[in-house]
Amino acid sequence: MREFVRPIAICASGLWLTQNYPLSVGSLRDRRVGIVGMGRIGQAIGRRMDASRVPVVYHSRKPAADVSYTHYPDLIEMAKAVDTLIVIVPGGASTAKMINADVNAGARSPPA
């Protein structure tokens, strides 16, 4: 949402010394959000999405107790169903490479 690829390229090329690149004004309007990881932090983010009336679905190893969002046991299927992924998982071997080319290929393009 914040167009990080272009600013990273500007930094890597050294153009940041001569060019400004303000971040875009990102919006979740008309998007469906998929949260990867529905622990304490994922649930807090979900509540904030609710307040903004942004539809939320999630992926985790097991369905979270007392969570009303739709659970997707298959991460790639969830990626196909959403416009934006928010990844809230602990680092380490169990989550390394969780978001890979297959997941990114499943993600839908943002609305025009």
mmCIF file of C-alpha atoms in Angstrom:
data_model
loop_
_atom_site.group_PDB
_atom_site.id
_atom_site.type_symbol
_atom_site.label_atom_id
_atom_site.label_comp_id
_atom_site.label_asym_id
_atom_site.label_seq_id
_atom_site.Cartn_x
_atom_site.Cartn_y
_atom_site.Cartn_z
ATOM 1 C CA MET A 1 0.000 0.000 0.000
ATOM 2 C CA ARG A 2 2.865 2.352 0.619
ATOM 3 C CA GLU A 3 4.666 1.512 -2.632
ATOM 4 C CA PHE A 4 7.851 0.367 -0.921
ATOM 5 C CA VAL A 5 9.386 -1.231 -4.013
ATOM 6 C CA ARG A 6 10.059 2.064 -5.799
ATOM 7 C CA PRO A 7 11.521 3.904 -2.781
ATOM 8 C CA ILE A 8 13.769 0.916 -2.045
ATOM 9 C CA ALA A 9 15.038 1.034 -5.632
ATOM 10 C CA ILE A 10 15.659 4.789 -5.298
ATOM 11 C CA CYS A 11 17.639 4.201 -2.104
ATOM 12 C CA ALA A 12 19.629 1.323 -3.592
ATOM 13 C CA SER A 13 20.549 3.342 -6.676
ATOM 14 C CA GLY A 14 21.617 6.393 -4.664
ATOM 15 C CA LEU A 15 18.958 8.608 -6.260
ATOM 16 C CA TRP A 16 17.648 9.457 -2.791
ATOM 17 C CA LEU A 17 20.480 11.984 -2.606
ATOM 18 C CA THR A 18 18.916 14.019 -5.416
ATOM 19 C CA GLN A 19 15.228 13.019 -5.441
ATOM 20 C CA ASN A 20 12.438 13.012 -2.921
ATOM 21 C CA TYR A 21 9.916 10.229 -3.003
ATOM 22 C CA PRO A 22 6.974 10.838 -0.679
ATOM 23 C CA LEU A 23 4.998 7.772 0.283
ATOM 24 C CA SER A 24 1.618 7.488 -1.387
ATOM 25 C CA VAL A 25 -1.544 8.048 0.538
ATOM 26 C CA GLY A 26 -2.530 4.434 1.106
ATOM 27 C CA SER A 27 -6.109 3.447 1.766
ATOM 28 C CA LEU A 28 -7.924 0.256 2.641
ATOM 29 C CA ARG A 29 -11.148 1.570 1.126
ATOM 30 C CA ASP A 30 -12.820 -1.029 -1.073
ATOM 31 C CA ARG A 31 -10.265 -3.670 -0.090
ATOM 32 C CA ARG A 32 -10.615 -7.003 1.662
ATOM 33 C CA VAL A 33 -7.849 -7.690 4.180
ATOM 34 C CA GLY A 34 -6.343 -11.066 4.985
ATOM 35 C CA ILE A 35 -4.475 -11.346 8.264
ATOM 36 C CA VAL A 36 -1.846 -14.063 8.539
ATOM 37 C CA GLY A 37 -1.683 -14.896 12.238
ATOM 38 C CA MET A 38 -4.654 -14.284 14.529
ATOM 39 C CA GLY A 39 -2.948 -14.021 17.897
ATOM 40 C CA ARG A 40 -3.272 -11.053 20.230
ATOM 41 C CA ILE A 41 -1.810 -8.557 17.752
ATOM 42 C CA GLY A 42 -3.706 -9.961 14.747
ATOM 43 C CA GLN A 43 -6.958 -9.678 16.690
ATOM 44 C CA ALA A 44 -6.165 -6.068 17.662
ATOM 45 C CA ILE A 45 -5.556 -5.225 14.003
ATOM 46 C CA GLY A 46 -8.813 -6.978 13.074
ATOM 47 C CA ARG A 47 -10.733 -4.815 15.569
ATOM 48 C CA ARG A 48 -9.258 -1.717 13.965
ATOM 49 C CA MET A 49 -10.287 -2.967 10.535
ATOM 50 C CA ASP A 50 -13.818 -3.543 11.909
ATOM 51 C CA ALA A 51 -13.926 0.067 13.077
ATOM 52 C CA SER A 52 -13.112 1.142 9.514
ATOM 53 C CA ARG A 53 -15.628 -1.327 8.073
ATOM 54 C CA VAL A 54 -12.921 -3.185 6.192
ATOM 55 C CA PRO A 55 -13.799 -6.858 5.596
ATOM 56 C CA VAL A 56 -11.324 -9.225 7.285
ATOM 57 C CA VAL A 57 -10.492 -12.907 6.825
ATOM 58 C CA TYR A 58 -7.550 -14.736 8.333
ATOM 59 C CA HIS A 59 -5.175 -17.665 8.116
ATOM 60 C CA SER A 60 -3.636 -19.470 11.052
ATOM 61 C CA ARG A 61 -2.736 -23.059 11.863
ATOM 62 C CA LYS A 62 -5.965 -23.429 13.858
ATOM 63 C CA PRO A 63 -9.133 -21.320 13.981
ATOM 64 C CA ALA A 64 -8.860 -18.738 16.758
ATOM 65 C CA ALA A 65 -11.364 -18.946 19.605
ATOM 66 C CA ASP A 66 -13.905 -16.133 19.858
ATOM 67 C CA VAL A 67 -13.025 -14.657 16.451
ATOM 68 C CA SER A 68 -15.867 -13.959 14.040
ATOM 69 C CA TYR A 69 -13.748 -13.548 10.878
ATOM 70 C CA THR A 70 -13.680 -16.293 8.277
ATOM 71 C CA HIS A 71 -10.769 -18.667 8.820
ATOM 72 C CA TYR A 72 -8.879 -19.967 5.792
ATOM 73 C CA PRO A 73 -6.856 -23.080 6.603
ATOM 74 C CA ASP A 74 -5.081 -22.695 3.220
ATOM 75 C CA LEU A 75 -2.911 -19.572 2.979
ATOM 76 C CA ILE A 76 -2.854 -19.523 -0.830
ATOM 77 C CA GLU A 77 -6.647 -19.733 -1.011
ATOM 78 C CA MET A 78 -6.882 -16.809 1.395
ATOM 79 C CA ALA A 79 -4.407 -14.820 -0.699
ATOM 80 C CA LYS A 80 -6.653 -15.366 -3.723
ATOM 81 C CA ALA A 81 -9.633 -13.989 -1.782
ATOM 82 C CA VAL A 82 -8.079 -10.741 -0.506
ATOM 83 C CA ASP A 83 -6.594 -7.515 -1.791
ATOM 84 C CA THR A 84 -4.191 -6.850 1.075
ATOM 85 C CA LEU A 85 -2.178 -9.216 3.273
ATOM 86 C CA ILE A 86 -1.117 -8.264 6.776
ATOM 87 C CA VAL A 87 1.415 -10.707 8.193
ATOM 88 C CA ILE A 88 1.611 -10.909 11.995
ATOM 89 C CA VAL A 89 3.582 -14.033 12.833
ATOM 90 C CA PRO A 90 6.670 -14.619 14.953
ATOM 91 C CA GLY A 91 9.949 -14.947 13.120
ATOM 92 C CA GLY A 92 11.906 -18.172 13.065
ATOM 93 C CA ALA A 93 12.162 -21.470 11.261
ATOM 94 C CA SER A 94 8.428 -22.253 11.504
ATOM 95 C CA THR A 95 7.445 -19.093 9.603
ATOM 96 C CA ALA A 96 10.488 -18.625 7.355
ATOM 97 C CA LYS A 97 9.447 -18.301 3.711
ATOM 98 C CA MET A 98 5.763 -18.532 4.682
ATOM 99 C CA ILE A 99 4.969 -15.671 2.316
ATOM 100 C CA ASN A 100 6.506 -16.934 -0.896
ATOM 101 C CA ALA A 101 5.986 -16.622 -4.649
ATOM 102 C CA ASP A 102 2.951 -18.940 -4.546
ATOM 103 C CA VAL A 103 1.214 -16.767 -1.957
ATOM 104 C CA ASN A 104 2.118 -13.569 -3.810
ATOM 105 C CA ALA A 105 0.848 -15.040 -7.089
ATOM 106 C CA GLY A 106 -2.461 -15.803 -5.388
ATOM 107 C CA ALA A 107 -2.929 -12.241 -4.143
ATOM 108 C CA ARG A 108 -5.353 -10.156 -6.193
ATOM 109 C CA SER A 109 -4.423 -6.877 -7.804
ATOM 110 C CA PRO A 110 -5.562 -3.722 -6.028
ATOM 111 C CA PRO A 111 -8.748 -2.056 -7.269
ATOM 112 C CA ALA A 112 -8.341 0.401 -10.136
#
